[in-house]
Amino acid sequence: MPILYGAAETADWKSPTHLVGYASVFNRLSEDLGGFREQISPSAFRRTVEDSEADVRALVNHDSTMVLGRRISGTLELSTDEHGLKIKILMPQTTYARDLTELVRRGDVSQMSFGFIVQPGGDNWDIRDGQRVRTVTDVQLLEVSVVSVPAYPDTTVALRSRDSWDGRRARQSRERVIRLLNISRSFQ
């Protein structure tokens, strides 16, 4: 009988799984970052979002060995809206991505962070309620990360999969049929 070394359970990747959320929210204060707090201006990511060649990565806890997606490969999408920096990550078929997907599904991990370099003149400092506050207005975005402990508590990440989308559509169709049946019964 042969001995199997490193036998692994095969992942059930019937449909693509995505993580979606906000890696940054605008005009909301961070936690204390060591004597100051920070907020991100709606203009901060414009340079990166508009530059289709900007090579931004999606990581786990800012760890460059745990890549989830990459903008130039099409597995990371970035955009901004009035709330913040939106992300969509097509999750890879790796063990750490599967583990992270489960942690997000369970709600154990639900927030994000980002790594950046402030551009020259890309920040302003002031004092609010006796505390130093930096407003970041222009950055080079390097990475977005799904994290367990964020500097910005208002960030979010959630699981989206085709199965959950199809399930939601099926549920909505059933509800629509039930409503129609109830309406038709009321006319009898």
Short mmCIF file of C-alpha atoms in Angstrom, two decimals:
data_model
loop_
_atom_site.label_atom_id
_atom_site.label_comp_id
_atom_site.label_asym_id
_atom_site.label_seq_id
_atom_site.Cartn_x
_atom_site.Cartn_y
_atom_site.Cartn_z
CA MET A 1 0.00 0.00 0.00
CA PRO A 2 1.55 3.34 -1.03
CA ILE A 3 2.19 6.02 1.55
CA LEU A 4 0.70 9.39 0.71
CA TYR A 5 2.65 12.42 1.81
CA GLY A 6 0.95 15.79 2.06
CA ALA A 7 -2.42 14.55 0.83
CA ALA A 8 -4.73 17.54 0.75
CA GLU A 9 -8.45 17.99 0.60
CA THR A 10 -9.42 19.37 -2.80
CA ALA A 11 -11.08 22.75 -2.74
CA ASP A 12 -14.63 23.06 -3.95
CA TRP A 13 -14.26 26.03 -6.31
CA LYS A 14 -17.42 25.47 -8.36
CA SER A 15 -17.82 29.16 -8.95
CA PRO A 16 -15.58 32.17 -8.61
CA THR A 17 -15.47 33.72 -5.17
CA HIS A 18 -14.96 37.45 -4.72
CA LEU A 19 -14.24 39.63 -1.75
CA VAL A 20 -15.74 43.09 -2.01
CA GLY A 21 -15.59 46.08 0.28
CA TYR A 22 -14.01 49.38 1.12
CA ALA A 23 -10.26 49.41 1.78
CA SER A 24 -10.57 53.05 2.80
CA VAL A 25 -13.44 55.32 3.72
CA PHE A 26 -13.31 59.05 3.12
CA ASN A 27 -13.34 61.76 5.76
CA ARG A 28 -13.41 59.34 8.72
CA LEU A 29 -10.75 59.38 11.40
CA SER A 30 -8.37 56.49 11.95
CA GLU A 31 -7.53 55.02 15.30
CA ASP A 32 -4.69 56.77 17.15
CA LEU A 33 -1.58 56.16 15.04
CA GLY A 34 0.93 57.12 17.71
CA GLY A 35 0.19 60.70 18.65
CA PHE A 36 -2.00 61.61 15.70
CA ARG A 37 -5.06 60.49 13.80
CA GLU A 38 -5.54 60.45 10.07
CA GLN A 39 -8.32 60.85 7.54
CA ILE A 40 -8.38 60.23 3.81
CA SER A 41 -9.68 62.84 1.37
CA PRO A 42 -11.85 61.78 -1.61
CA SER A 43 -9.02 62.97 -3.91
CA ALA A 44 -6.35 60.75 -2.31
CA PHE A 45 -6.61 57.73 -4.63
CA ARG A 46 -7.46 59.56 -7.86
CA ARG A 47 -3.90 59.17 -9.25
CA THR A 48 -3.94 55.39 -8.77
CA VAL A 49 -7.52 54.72 -9.84
CA GLU A 50 -7.12 56.73 -13.06
CA ASP A 51 -3.77 55.08 -13.93
CA SER A 52 -4.63 51.68 -15.44
CA GLU A 53 -0.92 50.75 -15.28
CA ALA A 54 -0.76 51.23 -11.48
CA ASP A 55 0.28 47.83 -10.16
CA VAL A 56 -1.66 47.52 -6.90
CA ARG A 57 -1.82 44.21 -5.06
CA ALA A 58 -4.40 42.77 -2.67
CA LEU A 59 -2.77 41.06 0.31
CA VAL A 60 -3.57 39.37 3.60
CA ASN A 61 -2.52 41.52 6.58
CA HIS A 62 -0.02 43.53 4.46
CA ASP A 63 2.01 40.33 3.89
CA SER A 64 3.53 40.42 0.39
CA THR A 65 3.90 36.63 0.40
CA MET A 66 0.10 36.23 0.67
CA VAL A 67 -1.16 37.76 -2.57
CA LEU A 68 -4.92 37.60 -3.18
CA GLY A 69 -5.09 39.63 -6.37
CA ARG A 70 -3.31 42.08 -8.58
CA ARG A 71 -4.68 44.95 -10.58
CA ILE A 72 -2.57 44.38 -13.72
CA SER A 73 -3.62 40.73 -13.85
CA GLY A 74 -7.30 41.67 -13.61
CA THR A 75 -7.90 39.90 -10.29
CA LEU A 76 -8.19 43.16 -8.32
CA GLU A 77 -10.59 45.94 -9.27
CA LEU A 78 -10.38 49.42 -7.72
CA SER A 79 -12.81 52.32 -7.92
CA THR A 80 -13.97 55.21 -5.77
CA ASP A 81 -17.40 56.51 -4.91
CA GLU A 82 -18.66 59.06 -2.38
CA HIS A 83 -18.00 56.59 0.48
CA GLY A 84 -14.45 55.46 -0.23
CA LEU A 85 -12.05 53.21 -2.11
CA LYS A 86 -14.02 50.19 -3.33
CA ILE A 87 -12.32 46.89 -4.05
CA LYS A 88 -13.27 43.61 -5.67
CA ILE A 89 -10.87 40.68 -5.45
CA LEU A 90 -11.22 37.46 -7.44
CA MET A 91 -9.94 35.01 -4.85
CA PRO A 92 -7.18 32.59 -5.88
CA GLN A 93 -7.36 28.85 -5.41
CA THR A 94 -4.82 28.72 -2.60
CA THR A 95 -5.07 27.33 0.90
CA TYR A 96 -4.57 30.70 2.58
CA ALA A 97 -7.24 32.30 0.34
CA ARG A 98 -9.64 29.49 1.18
CA ASP A 99 -8.91 29.96 4.89
CA LEU A 100 -9.43 33.72 4.59
CA THR A 101 -12.67 33.22 2.67
CA GLU A 102 -13.97 31.07 5.52
CA LEU A 103 -12.95 33.67 8.12
CA VAL A 104 -14.74 36.40 6.16
CA ARG A 105 -17.80 34.17 5.68
CA ARG A 106 -17.96 33.57 9.44
CA GLY A 107 -17.48 37.28 10.20
CA ASP A 108 -14.21 36.78 12.08
CA VAL A 109 -12.39 39.01 9.58
CA SER A 110 -14.45 41.90 8.24
CA GLN A 111 -12.21 44.89 7.65
CA MET A 112 -9.45 46.22 5.41
CA SER A 113 -6.41 48.44 5.28
CA PHE A 114 -4.09 49.87 2.63
CA GLY A 115 -0.43 50.69 2.07
CA PHE A 116 0.58 53.92 0.38
CA ILE A 117 3.20 56.60 -0.16
CA VAL A 118 2.10 60.20 0.35
CA GLN A 119 2.97 62.30 -2.70
CA PRO A 120 4.82 65.63 -2.22
CA GLY A 121 2.29 68.11 -0.86
CA GLY A 122 -0.25 65.30 -0.49
CA ASP A 123 -1.15 65.87 3.15
CA ASN A 124 -2.22 68.63 5.53
CA TRP A 125 -1.91 68.80 9.30
CA ASP A 126 -4.14 70.52 11.83
CA ILE A 127 -5.23 70.33 15.46
CA ARG A 128 -8.77 69.17 16.36
CA ASP A 129 -9.95 68.90 19.93
CA GLY A 130 -6.32 69.04 21.07
CA GLN A 131 -5.22 66.19 18.81
CA ARG A 132 -3.03 66.28 15.70
CA VAL A 133 -4.90 65.20 12.56
CA ARG A 134 -3.38 64.51 9.18
CA THR A 135 -5.60 64.74 6.10
CA VAL A 136 -4.16 62.72 3.23
CA THR A 137 -5.03 64.22 -0.17
CA ASP A 138 -2.75 62.49 -2.72
CA VAL A 139 -1.06 59.08 -2.50
CA GLN A 140 0.53 56.38 -4.56
CA LEU A 141 -1.49 53.32 -3.53
CA LEU A 142 0.73 50.24 -3.23
CA GLU A 143 -1.61 47.62 -1.79
CA VAL A 144 -4.93 46.91 -0.14
CA SER A 145 -5.15 44.29 2.57
CA VAL A 146 -7.82 42.22 4.24
CA VAL A 147 -6.93 42.57 7.92
CA SER A 148 -8.09 41.47 11.33
CA VAL A 149 -7.12 44.73 13.07
CA PRO A 150 -7.49 47.86 10.90
CA ALA A 151 -6.28 51.40 11.53
CA TYR A 152 -9.58 52.60 10.07
CA PRO A 153 -12.47 50.86 11.85
CA ASP A 154 -15.08 51.89 9.23
CA THR A 155 -13.54 49.77 6.46
CA THR A 156 -15.37 46.63 5.33
CA VAL A 157 -14.90 43.39 3.44
CA ALA A 158 -17.48 40.74 2.60
CA LEU A 159 -17.80 37.55 0.61
CA ARG A 160 -19.56 37.45 -2.75
CA SER A 161 -19.76 34.32 -4.84
CA ARG A 162 -21.74 33.34 -7.86
CA ASP A 163 -23.47 30.69 -5.75
CA SER A 164 -24.56 33.30 -3.20
CA TRP A 165 -25.65 35.61 -6.04
CA ASP A 166 -27.55 32.78 -7.75
CA GLY A 167 -29.09 31.81 -4.40
CA ARG A 168 -30.18 35.39 -3.80
CA ARG A 169 -31.68 35.59 -7.31
CA ALA A 170 -33.48 32.26 -6.80
CA ARG A 171 -34.86 33.45 -3.45
CA GLN A 172 -36.03 36.71 -5.03
CA SER A 173 -37.71 34.75 -7.86
CA ARG A 174 -39.50 32.50 -5.34
CA GLU A 175 -40.63 35.53 -3.36
CA ARG A 176 -41.93 37.15 -6.55
CA VAL A 177 -43.89 33.99 -7.45
CA ILE A 178 -45.37 33.82 -3.96
CA ARG A 179 -46.40 37.48 -4.15
CA LEU A 180 -48.02 36.86 -7.56
CA LEU A 181 -49.82 33.79 -6.25
CA ASN A 182 -51.10 35.77 -3.27
CA ILE A 183 -52.27 38.54 -5.58
CA SER A 184 -54.06 36.10 -7.90
CA ARG A 185 -55.74 34.41 -4.91
CA SER A 186 -57.03 37.77 -3.72
CA PHE A 187 -58.89 38.16 -7.05
CA GLN A 188 -60.63 34.77 -6.81
#
